[in-house]
Coordinates of C-alpha atoms in Angstrom, one line a residue:
X41 CA -114.1 -76.3 66.4
X42 CA -115.4 -77.3 62.9
X43 CA -115.3 -73.7 61.9
X44 CA -111.4 -73.8 62.3
X45 CA -111.2 -76.6 60.3
X46 CA -113.6 -75.0 57.6
X47 CA -111.3 -72.2 57.3
X48 CA -107.9 -73.6 56.7
X49 CA -109.4 -76.0 54.3
X50 CA -110.9 -72.9 52.6
X51 CA -107.5 -71.4 52.5
X52 CA -105.9 -74.8 51.5
X53 CA -108.3 -75.1 48.6
X54 CA -108.1 -71.5 47.2
X55 CA -104.2 -72.2 47.1
X56 CA -104.9 -75.3 45.1
X57 CA -107.5 -73.7 42.7
X58 CA -104.9 -71.3 41.9
X59 CA -102.7 -73.6 40.6
X60 CA -104.7 -75.2 38.0
X61 CA -103.8 -74.3 34.2
X62 CA -105.8 -73.4 31.5
X63 CA -105.2 -76.6 29.2
X64 CA -107.3 -79.8 28.7
X65 CA -105.4 -81.4 31.8
X66 CA -106.0 -78.2 33.8
X67 CA -109.8 -78.3 32.6
X68 CA -110.3 -81.6 33.9
X69 CA -108.6 -81.2 37.2
X70 CA -110.9 -78.2 37.8
X71 CA -113.9 -80.2 36.9
X72 CA -112.9 -82.9 39.5
X73 CA -112.0 -79.9 42.1
X74 CA -115.1 -78.4 42.0
X75 CA -116.9 -81.9 42.5
X76 CA -114.4 -82.4 45.3
X77 CA -115.4 -79.3 46.6
X78 CA -119.0 -79.7 46.4
X79 CA -119.1 -83.2 48.0
X80 CA -116.5 -82.1 51.0
X81 CA -119.5 -79.3 51.8
X82 CA -122.2 -82.0 51.2
X83 CA -120.8 -84.2 53.6
X84 CA -121.7 -88.0 52.1
X85 CA -119.0 -90.2 53.3
X86 CA -119.3 -92.5 50.5
X87 CA -119.0 -90.4 47.9
X88 CA -116.5 -87.9 49.2
X89 CA -114.0 -90.7 49.7
X90 CA -114.4 -92.4 46.2
X91 CA -114.2 -89.0 44.6
X92 CA -111.1 -88.0 46.9
X93 CA -109.0 -91.2 46.1
X94 CA -109.8 -90.9 42.2
X95 CA -108.6 -87.1 42.5
X96 CA -105.5 -88.1 44.1
X97 CA -104.9 -90.9 42.0
X98 CA -105.2 -88.7 38.8
X99 CA -102.9 -85.9 40.0
X100 CA -100.2 -88.4 41.3
X101 CA -100.4 -89.7 37.4
X102 CA -99.8 -86.3 36.3
X103 CA -97.1 -85.7 38.6
X104 CA -98.7 -83.0 40.5
X105 CA -97.8 -83.4 43.5
X106 CA -98.2 -80.1 45.0
X107 CA -102.2 -80.4 44.5
X108 CA -101.8 -83.9 45.7
X109 CA -100.5 -83.4 48.9
X110 CA -102.8 -80.6 49.6
X111 CA -105.5 -82.3 48.3
X112 CA -105.0 -85.1 50.5
X113 CA -104.6 -82.7 53.7
X114 CA -107.9 -81.9 52.9
X115 CA -109.3 -85.1 53.0
X116 CA -107.7 -85.3 56.5
X117 CA -109.6 -81.9 57.6
X118 CA -112.8 -83.3 55.9
X119 CA -112.5 -86.6 58.4
X120 CA -112.1 -84.0 61.5
X121 CA -114.9 -82.0 60.4
X122 CA -117.0 -85.6 60.3
X123 CA -115.2 -86.3 63.6
X124 CA -113.6 -89.6 62.2
X125 CA -110.5 -89.1 64.5
X126 CA -109.1 -92.6 63.8
X127 CA -109.0 -92.1 59.9
X128 CA -107.8 -88.4 60.1
X129 CA -105.1 -90.5 61.8
X130 CA -104.6 -92.8 59.1
X131 CA -104.7 -89.8 56.4
X132 CA -101.9 -88.1 58.1
X133 CA -100.1 -91.1 58.7
X134 CA -100.4 -91.8 55.0
X135 CA -99.7 -88.2 53.9
X136 CA -96.5 -88.7 56.2
X137 CA -95.1 -91.4 54.8
X138 CA -95.3 -90.4 51.0
X139 CA -94.1 -86.8 51.5
X140 CA -90.7 -88.3 53.2
X141 CA -90.9 -91.3 50.5
X142 CA -90.7 -88.7 47.9
X143 CA -88.7 -86.7 50.0
X144 CA -90.7 -83.7 49.4
X145 CA -89.2 -81.4 52.1
X146 CA -91.4 -78.6 51.1
X147 CA -94.3 -79.8 52.0
X148 CA -93.5 -81.5 55.6
X149 CA -95.7 -78.4 56.7
X150 CA -98.7 -79.8 55.8
X151 CA -98.5 -82.6 57.7
X152 CA -97.7 -81.4 60.8
X153 CA -100.7 -78.5 60.3
X154 CA -103.1 -81.5 59.8
X155 CA -101.6 -83.4 63.2
X156 CA -101.9 -80.3 65.3
X157 CA -105.7 -79.9 64.3
X158 CA -106.0 -83.6 65.2
X159 CA -104.6 -82.9 68.4
X160 CA -106.5 -79.7 68.7
X161 CA -109.8 -82.0 68.0
X162 CA -108.8 -84.0 71.3
X163 CA -108.4 -81.3 73.1
X164 CA -104.7 -81.4 73.7
X165 CA -103.9 -78.0 73.2
X166 CA -100.0 -78.5 74.0
X167 CA -99.5 -81.0 71.3
X168 CA -101.4 -79.0 68.6
X169 CA -99.3 -76.0 69.8
X170 CA -96.0 -78.5 69.2
X171 CA -97.3 -79.0 65.7
X172 CA -98.6 -75.8 64.6
X173 CA -95.1 -74.4 65.9
X174 CA -93.3 -77.3 64.0
X175 CA -95.4 -76.3 60.7
X176 CA -94.3 -72.8 60.8
X177 CA -91.0 -73.8 61.1
X178 CA -91.0 -76.0 57.9
X179 CA -92.9 -73.7 55.8
X180 CA -90.6 -70.7 56.0
X181 CA -91.4 -68.5 53.4
X182 CA -93.1 -70.6 51.0
X183 CA -96.4 -70.1 51.8
X184 CA -97.3 -67.0 53.3
X185 CA -101.4 -67.2 53.3
X186 CA -100.5 -70.9 55.5
X187 CA -98.3 -68.6 58.0
X188 CA -101.2 -66.4 58.7
X189 CA -103.8 -69.0 59.0
X190 CA -101.4 -71.3 61.4
X191 CA -100.3 -67.8 63.3
X192 CA -104.3 -67.1 63.9
X193 CA -104.8 -70.6 64.9
X194 CA -102.1 -70.3 67.4
X195 CA -103.3 -67.3 68.8
X196 CA -106.6 -68.7 69.6
X197 CA -105.6 -72.2 70.6
X198 CA -103.4 -69.9 73.6
X199 CA -105.6 -67.2 74.0
X200 CA -106.5 -68.4 77.8
X201 CA -103.5 -70.7 78.8
X202 CA -100.6 -68.1 77.3
X203 CA -102.4 -64.8 76.6
X204 CA -99.1 -62.7 75.7
X205 CA -97.6 -65.9 73.4
X206 CA -101.4 -65.4 71.6
X207 CA -101.4 -61.9 70.9
X208 CA -97.9 -61.9 69.5
X209 CA -98.7 -64.8 67.2
X210 CA -101.7 -62.7 66.0
X211 CA -99.7 -59.7 65.6
X212 CA -97.3 -61.4 63.5
X213 CA -100.4 -62.6 61.6
X214 CA -101.2 -58.9 61.1
X215 CA -97.9 -57.7 60.4
X216 CA -97.2 -60.1 57.8
X217 CA -100.9 -59.4 56.4
X218 CA -99.6 -55.7 56.3
X219 CA -96.3 -56.5 54.3
X220 CA -98.2 -58.5 51.7
X221 CA -101.4 -55.7 51.5
X222 CA -103.5 -58.8 52.1
X223 CA -107.0 -57.1 53.2
X224 CA -108.7 -60.7 53.6
X225 CA -106.2 -61.7 56.0
X226 CA -105.4 -58.5 57.8
X227 CA -109.0 -57.9 58.5
X228 CA -109.0 -61.5 60.2
X229 CA -105.8 -60.9 62.1
X230 CA -107.0 -57.9 64.0
X231 CA -110.5 -60.0 64.7
X232 CA -108.4 -62.7 66.1
X233 CA -106.5 -59.9 68.1
X234 CA -109.8 -58.6 69.6
X235 CA -110.9 -61.8 70.2
X236 CA -107.5 -62.6 72.4
X237 CA -108.0 -59.6 74.2
X238 CA -111.7 -60.2 74.9
X239 CA -110.5 -63.5 76.5
X240 CA -108.4 -61.6 78.9
X241 CA -110.2 -58.6 79.3
X242 CA -107.6 -56.2 77.8
X243 CA -110.0 -53.3 77.2
X244 CA -107.1 -50.8 76.7
X245 CA -105.2 -52.8 73.9
X246 CA -109.1 -53.7 72.5
X247 CA -109.8 -50.3 72.0
X248 CA -106.7 -49.5 69.8
X249 CA -107.4 -52.9 67.7
X250 CA -111.2 -52.3 67.4
X251 CA -110.6 -48.9 65.6
X252 CA -107.9 -50.3 63.3
X253 CA -110.7 -53.2 62.4
X254 CA -113.5 -50.5 61.8
X255 CA -111.3 -48.4 59.7
X256 CA -110.1 -51.0 57.8
X257 CA -113.6 -51.8 57.0
X258 CA -114.6 -48.5 56.4
X259 CA -112.4 -48.1 53.5
X260 CA -114.8 -50.5 51.7
X261 CA -112.3 -52.9 50.5
X262 CA -114.1 -56.1 48.8
X263 CA -111.5 -58.1 50.0
X264 CA -112.4 -57.4 53.4
X265 CA -113.4 -60.5 55.4
X266 CA -116.7 -60.0 57.2
X267 CA -117.0 -63.2 59.4
X268 CA -115.6 -62.1 62.7
X269 CA -117.8 -58.8 62.3
X270 CA -120.5 -60.6 64.9
X271 CA -117.3 -61.3 67.5
X272 CA -116.4 -57.7 67.2
X273 CA -119.6 -56.4 67.8
X274 CA -119.8 -58.7 70.8
X275 CA -116.5 -57.7 72.2
X276 CA -117.5 -53.8 72.1
X277 CA -121.1 -54.6 73.6
X278 CA -118.8 -56.5 76.0
X279 CA -116.2 -53.8 77.0
X280 CA -118.8 -50.9 77.2
X281 CA -120.6 -52.9 79.8
X282 CA -124.1 -54.1 77.9
X283 CA -123.3 -57.6 78.8
X284 CA -126.8 -59.1 78.1
X285 CA -126.7 -57.5 74.8
X286 CA -123.5 -59.2 74.0
X287 CA -124.9 -62.7 75.3
X288 CA -128.0 -62.1 73.0
X289 CA -126.0 -61.3 69.7
X290 CA -123.9 -64.7 70.7
X291 CA -126.8 -66.6 71.1
X292 CA -127.7 -65.8 67.5
X293 CA -124.5 -68.2 66.5
X294 CA -122.1 -67.7 63.3
X295 CA -119.4 -66.1 65.5
X296 CA -116.6 -68.3 64.5
X297 CA -114.9 -69.4 67.5
X298 CA -115.7 -71.3 70.5
X299 CA -119.1 -69.8 71.5
X300 CA -119.1 -71.3 75.0
X301 CA -115.6 -70.2 76.1
X302 CA -116.7 -66.4 75.2
X303 CA -120.0 -66.8 77.0
X304 CA -117.9 -67.8 80.0
X305 CA -115.7 -64.8 79.4
X306 CA -118.8 -62.5 79.3
X307 CA -120.2 -63.5 82.2
X308 CA -116.8 -63.3 84.2
X309 CA -116.3 -59.9 83.0
X310 CA -119.8 -59.3 84.2
X311 CA -119.0 -60.5 87.8
X312 CA -122.4 -62.5 87.1
X313 CA -121.2 -65.7 89.2
X314 CA -124.1 -67.9 88.7
X315 CA -124.5 -67.7 85.0
X316 CA -120.6 -68.2 84.6
X317 CA -120.9 -71.3 86.5
X318 CA -123.8 -72.3 84.2
X319 CA -121.5 -71.4 80.9
X320 CA -118.9 -73.7 82.3
X321 CA -121.0 -76.6 82.8
X322 CA -122.6 -76.4 79.5
X323 CA -119.0 -75.9 78.0
X324 CA -117.7 -79.3 80.1
X325 CA -121.3 -81.0 78.8
X326 CA -120.7 -79.8 75.4
X327 CA -116.8 -81.2 75.3
X328 CA -118.1 -84.1 76.7
X329 CA -120.7 -84.8 74.1
X330 CA -117.8 -84.4 71.6
X331 CA -116.0 -86.8 73.1
X332 CA -118.3 -89.4 72.9
X333 CA -119.3 -88.7 69.3
X334 CA -115.6 -89.4 68.6
X335 CA -115.5 -92.1 71.0
X336 CA -118.5 -93.9 69.5
X337 CA -117.2 -93.1 65.5
X338 CA -114.0 -94.9 66.6
X339 CA -115.4 -98.0 68.1
X340 CA -117.2 -98.2 65.1
X341 CA -114.7 -97.9 63.0
X342 CA -112.0 -99.8 65.4
X343 CA -114.9 -102.8 65.0
X344 CA -114.7 -102.7 61.4
X345 CA -111.0 -103.0 61.4
X346 CA -110.7 -105.9 63.8
X347 CA -113.0 -108.1 61.6
X348 CA -110.6 -107.3 58.9
X349 CA -107.8 -108.2 60.8
X350 CA -109.4 -111.2 61.8
X351 CA -109.8 -112.4 58.3
X352 CA -106.5 -111.5 57.2
X353 CA -104.9 -113.6 60.2
X354 CA -107.0 -116.2 58.8
X355 CA -105.7 -116.1 55.3
X356 CA -102.2 -115.8 56.6
X357 CA -102.1 -118.6 58.8
X358 CA -101.9 -121.3 55.6
X359 CA -98.8 -119.3 55.0
X360 CA -96.9 -119.6 58.1
X361 CA -95.1 -123.1 57.5
X362 CA -93.9 -121.5 54.1
X363 CA -92.5 -118.5 55.7
X364 CA -90.8 -120.2 58.7
X365 CA -89.1 -122.2 55.7
X366 CA -88.5 -119.1 53.7
X367 CA -86.7 -117.3 56.9
X368 CA -84.1 -120.2 57.4
X369 CA -83.3 -120.4 54.1
X370 CA -82.5 -116.5 54.1
X371 CA -80.9 -116.9 57.3
X372 CA -78.2 -119.3 55.8
X373 CA -78.0 -116.8 52.8
X374 CA -77.6 -114.0 54.6
X375 CA -74.6 -115.6 56.9
X376 CA -73.2 -116.9 53.8
X377 CA -73.2 -113.5 52.2
X378 CA -71.8 -111.8 55.3
X379 CA -68.8 -114.3 55.2
X380 CA -68.3 -113.6 52.0
X381 CA -68.7 -110.1 52.2
X382 CA -66.1 -110.0 55.0
X383 CA -63.8 -111.9 53.2
X384 CA -64.0 -109.7 49.8
X385 CA -63.7 -106.9 52.4
X386 CA -60.5 -107.9 53.9
X387 CA -59.1 -108.5 50.4
X388 CA -60.2 -105.7 49.1
X389 CA -58.6 -103.7 52.1
X390 CA -55.2 -105.5 51.8
X391 CA -55.4 -104.6 47.7
X392 CA -56.1 -100.8 48.7
X393 CA -53.5 -101.0 51.3
X394 CA -50.8 -101.6 48.6
X395 CA -52.3 -99.7 45.9
X396 CA -51.9 -96.6 48.3
X397 CA -48.5 -97.4 48.9
X398 CA -47.8 -97.8 45.4
X399 CA -49.2 -94.2 44.8
X400 CA -47.2 -93.1 47.5
X401 CA -44.0 -94.6 45.8
X402 CA -45.1 -93.4 42.2
X403 CA -45.6 -89.8 43.5
X404 CA -42.0 -89.6 45.6
X405 CA -40.3 -91.2 42.5
X406 CA -42.3 -88.3 40.3
X407 CA -41.5 -85.8 42.8
X408 CA -37.9 -87.3 42.8
X409 CA -37.7 -86.9 39.1
X410 CA -39.1 -83.5 39.2
X411 CA -36.4 -82.3 41.7
X412 CA -33.7 -84.1 39.8
X413 CA -34.3 -82.1 36.6
X414 CA -35.0 -78.7 38.3
X415 CA -31.5 -79.3 39.7
X416 CA -29.9 -80.2 36.4
X417 CA -31.6 -77.4 34.8
X418 CA -30.5 -74.9 37.8
X419 CA -27.4 -76.3 38.2
X420 CA -26.3 -76.0 34.3
X421 CA -27.8 -72.6 34.0
X422 CA -25.9 -71.1 37.0
X423 CA -22.5 -73.0 36.4
X424 CA -22.3 -72.4 32.7
X425 CA -22.8 -68.5 32.8
X426 CA -19.4 -68.0 35.4
X427 CA -17.5 -70.8 33.3
X428 CA -18.1 -69.0 29.9
X429 CA -17.1 -65.8 31.6
X430 CA -14.0 -67.4 33.3
X431 CA -13.0 -69.2 29.9
X432 CA -13.3 -65.8 27.5
X433 CA -11.5 -63.7 30.1
X434 CA -8.6 -66.1 30.7
X435 CA -8.5 -66.8 26.8
X436 CA -8.4 -63.2 26.0
X437 CA -5.7 -62.4 28.7
X438 CA -3.6 -65.3 27.1
X439 CA -3.8 -64.4 23.6
X440 CA -0.4 -63.6 22.3
X441 CA -0.2 -59.9 20.8
X442 CA -2.9 -58.4 23.0
X443 CA -1.9 -55.5 24.9
X444 CA -3.8 -54.5 27.7
X445 CA -3.6 -51.6 30.1
X446 CA -3.1 -52.4 34.2
X447 CA -6.8 -51.2 34.7
X448 CA -8.1 -53.5 32.0
X449 CA -5.8 -56.2 33.6
X450 CA -7.1 -55.8 37.0
X451 CA -10.8 -55.6 36.0
X452 CA -10.6 -58.7 34.2
X453 CA -8.9 -60.5 36.9
X454 CA -11.8 -59.1 39.5
X455 CA -14.3 -60.5 37.1
X456 CA -12.9 -63.5 36.9
X457 CA -12.4 -63.9 40.6
X458 CA -16.1 -63.0 41.4
X459 CA -17.2 -65.7 39.0
X460 CA -15.0 -68.3 40.5
X461 CA -16.6 -67.0 44.0
X462 CA -20.0 -67.7 42.4
X463 CA -19.1 -70.9 41.3
X464 CA -17.5 -71.7 44.9
X465 CA -21.1 -70.4 46.4
X466 CA -23.0 -72.5 44.4
X467 CA -21.0 -75.7 45.0
X468 CA -21.0 -74.8 48.7
X469 CA -24.9 -74.7 48.9
X470 CA -25.1 -77.5 47.0
X471 CA -22.8 -79.4 49.7
X472 CA -24.6 -77.4 52.7
X473 CA -28.0 -79.0 51.2
X474 CA -26.3 -82.5 51.0
X475 CA -25.2 -82.0 54.5
X476 CA -28.7 -80.8 56.0
X477 CA -30.3 -83.6 54.3
X478 CA -27.8 -86.1 55.5
X479 CA -28.1 -84.6 59.6
X480 CA -31.8 -84.9 58.9
X481 CA -32.7 -83.9 62.4
X482 CA -31.4 -82.0 65.7
X483 CA -27.8 -80.5 65.9
X484 CA -26.1 -82.7 68.7
X485 CA -26.1 -81.2 72.5
X486 CA -22.0 -81.2 72.6
X487 CA -22.2 -78.5 69.9
X488 CA -24.2 -75.9 72.4
X489 CA -22.3 -73.0 73.8
X490 CA -23.6 -70.0 75.4
X491 CA -23.5 -67.0 73.0
X492 CA -23.6 -63.4 73.8
X493 CA -26.1 -62.3 70.9
X494 CA -24.9 -59.0 70.8
X495 CA -21.4 -59.6 70.4
X496 CA -22.1 -62.4 68.0
X497 CA -24.5 -60.0 66.0
X498 CA -21.7 -57.2 66.0
X499 CA -18.9 -59.5 64.5
X500 CA -21.2 -61.0 62.3
X501 CA -22.2 -57.4 61.0
X502 CA -18.7 -56.3 60.6
X503 CA -17.5 -59.5 58.7
X504 CA -19.8 -59.0 55.9
X505 CA -19.4 -55.0 55.8
X506 CA -16.6 -55.2 54.0
X507 CA -18.3 -55.9 50.4
X508 CA -21.1 -53.5 50.8
X509 CA -22.9 -51.4 48.2
X510 CA -22.0 -47.8 49.8
X511 CA -25.7 -46.9 48.8
X512 CA -26.9 -49.5 51.1
X513 CA -26.9 -48.7 55.2
X514 CA -26.3 -51.7 57.2
X515 CA -27.2 -51.4 60.9
X516 CA -27.8 -53.4 64.3
X517 CA -30.1 -52.5 66.6
X518 CA -31.1 -54.5 69.8
X519 CA -33.4 -54.4 72.9
X520 CA -31.2 -56.9 75.5
X521 CA -28.7 -56.1 77.4
X522 CA -25.2 -56.5 76.0
X523 CA -24.4 -59.3 78.9
X524 CA -27.3 -61.4 77.5
X525 CA -26.6 -65.0 76.7
X526 CA -28.5 -67.7 74.8
X527 CA -27.7 -71.5 74.8
X528 CA -27.3 -72.4 71.3
X529 CA -25.0 -73.6 68.3
X530 CA -23.6 -70.6 66.8
X531 CA -21.8 -71.6 63.8
X532 CA -25.6 -72.8 62.8
X533 CA -26.9 -69.7 63.3
X534 CA -23.9 -67.6 61.5
X535 CA -24.7 -69.9 58.6
X536 CA -28.2 -68.5 58.3
X537 CA -27.6 -65.3 59.2
X538 CA -24.9 -65.3 56.1
X539 CA -27.7 -66.9 53.5
X540 CA -30.2 -64.5 54.5
X541 CA -27.9 -61.4 54.6
X542 CA -26.7 -62.3 51.0
X543 CA -30.3 -62.4 50.1
X544 CA -30.6 -58.9 51.3
X545 CA -27.6 -57.7 49.6
X546 CA -28.5 -59.2 46.4
X547 CA -32.0 -57.9 46.1
X548 CA -31.3 -54.2 47.7
X549 CA -29.9 -51.6 45.8
X550 CA -30.3 -48.8 48.1
X551 CA -31.8 -47.8 51.5
X552 CA -30.5 -50.0 54.3
X553 CA -30.4 -53.7 55.7
X554 CA -31.0 -53.9 59.8
X555 CA -30.1 -56.9 62.2
X556 CA -32.3 -56.4 64.9
X557 CA -32.3 -58.6 68.2
X558 CA -35.4 -59.0 70.4
X559 CA -36.2 -61.1 73.4
X560 CA -39.7 -62.4 73.6
X561 CA -40.1 -63.1 77.5
X562 CA -43.4 -64.9 76.9
X563 CA -42.3 -67.0 74.5
X564 CA -39.0 -67.8 76.1
X565 CA -37.4 -67.1 72.3
X566 CA -34.6 -64.7 71.1
X567 CA -35.4 -63.3 67.7
X568 CA -32.6 -62.2 65.1
X569 CA -34.4 -60.2 62.7
X570 CA -33.3 -59.4 59.0
X571 CA -35.3 -56.5 57.4
X572 CA -34.2 -54.7 54.2
X573 CA -35.7 -52.1 51.5
X574 CA -35.1 -54.2 48.4
X575 CA -37.4 -55.6 45.8
X576 CA -39.6 -57.6 48.4
X577 CA -41.6 -60.6 47.2
X578 CA -45.2 -60.7 45.9
X579 CA -48.0 -62.2 48.1
X580 CA -48.6 -65.0 45.8
X581 CA -45.0 -66.2 46.1
X582 CA -44.8 -66.0 49.6
X583 CA -45.8 -69.6 50.5
X584 CA -43.2 -71.2 48.0
X585 CA -40.0 -69.4 48.8
X586 CA -38.8 -72.0 51.1
X587 CA -38.9 -74.6 48.5
X588 CA -36.2 -76.2 46.9
X589 CA -35.0 -74.2 43.6
X590 CA -37.8 -71.3 43.9
X591 CA -36.6 -67.8 43.1
X592 CA -39.8 -65.7 43.9
X593 CA -38.0 -62.2 44.4
X594 CA -36.2 -62.1 40.5
X595 CA -35.4 -65.1 38.3
X596 CA -32.4 -63.2 36.7
X597 CA -30.5 -62.9 39.5
X598 CA -27.6 -65.2 40.6
X599 CA -28.2 -68.2 42.6
X600 CA -30.0 -71.5 42.2
X601 CA -32.7 -70.9 45.1
X602 CA -31.4 -73.0 47.8
X603 CA -30.2 -70.5 50.6
X604 CA -33.8 -70.0 51.7
X605 CA -34.4 -73.9 52.3
X606 CA -31.1 -74.6 53.6
X607 CA -31.9 -71.9 56.6
X608 CA -35.6 -73.5 57.2
X609 CA -33.4 -76.9 57.6
X610 CA -30.6 -75.3 59.7
X611 CA -33.1 -73.3 61.8
X612 CA -35.1 -76.6 62.4
X613 CA -31.8 -78.3 63.4
X614 CA -31.3 -76.1 66.3
X615 CA -35.0 -76.1 67.5
X616 CA -36.0 -73.0 65.9
X617 CA -37.8 -71.3 62.9
X618 CA -37.1 -69.1 60.2
X619 CA -40.3 -67.3 58.8
X620 CA -41.2 -64.3 56.4
X621 CA -43.0 -61.6 58.0
X622 CA -46.0 -60.9 55.7
X623 CA -47.0 -57.6 57.4
X624 CA -43.9 -56.2 56.4
X625 CA -43.8 -54.5 52.5
X626 CA -41.1 -52.0 52.3
X627 CA -38.8 -54.9 51.2
X628 CA -38.3 -58.2 53.1
X629 CA -38.3 -59.0 57.0
X630 CA -36.8 -62.4 57.7
X631 CA -37.2 -63.5 61.8
X632 CA -35.0 -66.3 62.9
X633 CA -36.8 -67.7 66.4
X634 CA -34.1 -69.3 68.7
X635 CA -35.1 -71.0 71.9
X636 CA -34.3 -70.4 75.1
X637 CA -32.3 -73.5 76.7
X638 CA -31.4 -74.0 80.6

């Protein structure tokens, strides 16, 4: 077990040593690290802890938190190596407290790994597995070498309890080492796989792993780690049936795994029940001995701690009276502060509510001012143009001495009539907007009537066909029978269609304008669709076309941008809606959806 701690410690110490910089401060760190490593191997508790704490304080003073956390972790491994279990727990707790206090999320995995090794020292494999897995989740991709070591630890930990999962962990360590071309960790990962296969008597997979291990060793790479060579040789002898030779080789020691567990496995594969029984007894004896060492060490330490606690209790007894008075004063202060804070929060809430209402009123006022300005600007521009035309033509007609042909007079008369109609339309739209705003809700049910939608649409199309552009075809299609009726407000539907058709005529030079009637049975809605082949509306303008005074298609066309907003309000007043179809790109397609009523 100590060998596992030594292995993980060497890896952590290697990480630490590689991060030291070649500066004056770096040289001091190197010197202190060398002393730390020497004392770690020597095992002098007093000297080690004194130097470790001085080293840790120096690293904290230089803000080298990475080295500090790893040194603190190694202190915990030293505790475990010398069976100071209680101290190891305290070291782990102190490390965890500092990591969390500094919000050093990247180093949580060190605490988890140390805690896992503490549970492994207590032979609590399930809790040890939990913390090792947690450490792997926390380290992520930041520390690949730590990840490989932890994967191998899990493989050894689960080699008997869950061999398939143990083999999976060893394989992950192997794949990561191959990906990084790390011969050191790759050789160790393959050796751990051989250990797992030996513990489970898996000769078939062992043969493949053994060949890979030997091929890697024969490459002669200096990075190859030979610490498991004796274990691999023992496995080879065992699977070759040379059980006694395997046992003799095992007795030489230095296999870097639990030798008593390996002995039990060899006797089991040999079918030697007597020696297997004796090996199991020896393993229980060793485990019991280990528990006694840990227990005695902990009892000595706990006795010392109890003495210290007694002196602390005696020293603190004199302060209890003062603390009681202080506590009462603090309670009174806290109650006062609570009452003050609650009253202040209530007052602030009232102020916030007032401010919120004032901000809302300000926004409404600003929006109203903006709308007013936009309305005046639009109206002054749109009305001034036709009025200028009417005034100019009227002045020309009334000017004495001007001799005009009948065709010229007729053309002027038509232009005057067109501009008068334009002014009438603008004023009508303003009045209609005002009416829709004043109604502010649903149309009364008393105005409902049954409408034969096909007849209604044909009549509407006939009424607008008289002043149509000859290059634009106007047509009507339907997928409902001529007797199909819908209960709605026919006048409101006509007003909506009129606005939409006027828009379509205004922006369509050639092609077609189609009025289509469809019935959506699933939604129980009738849809009147107006589709044209005009200029269309840009995608970025589609969300604002139903806003007041917006003219997204062409700002130079007549109109003040009220038609579509009026349509939306009218559609809402009869329980329907009007939308623009974004999927149609050959012009515009507006869809008026009318609900079916009983």
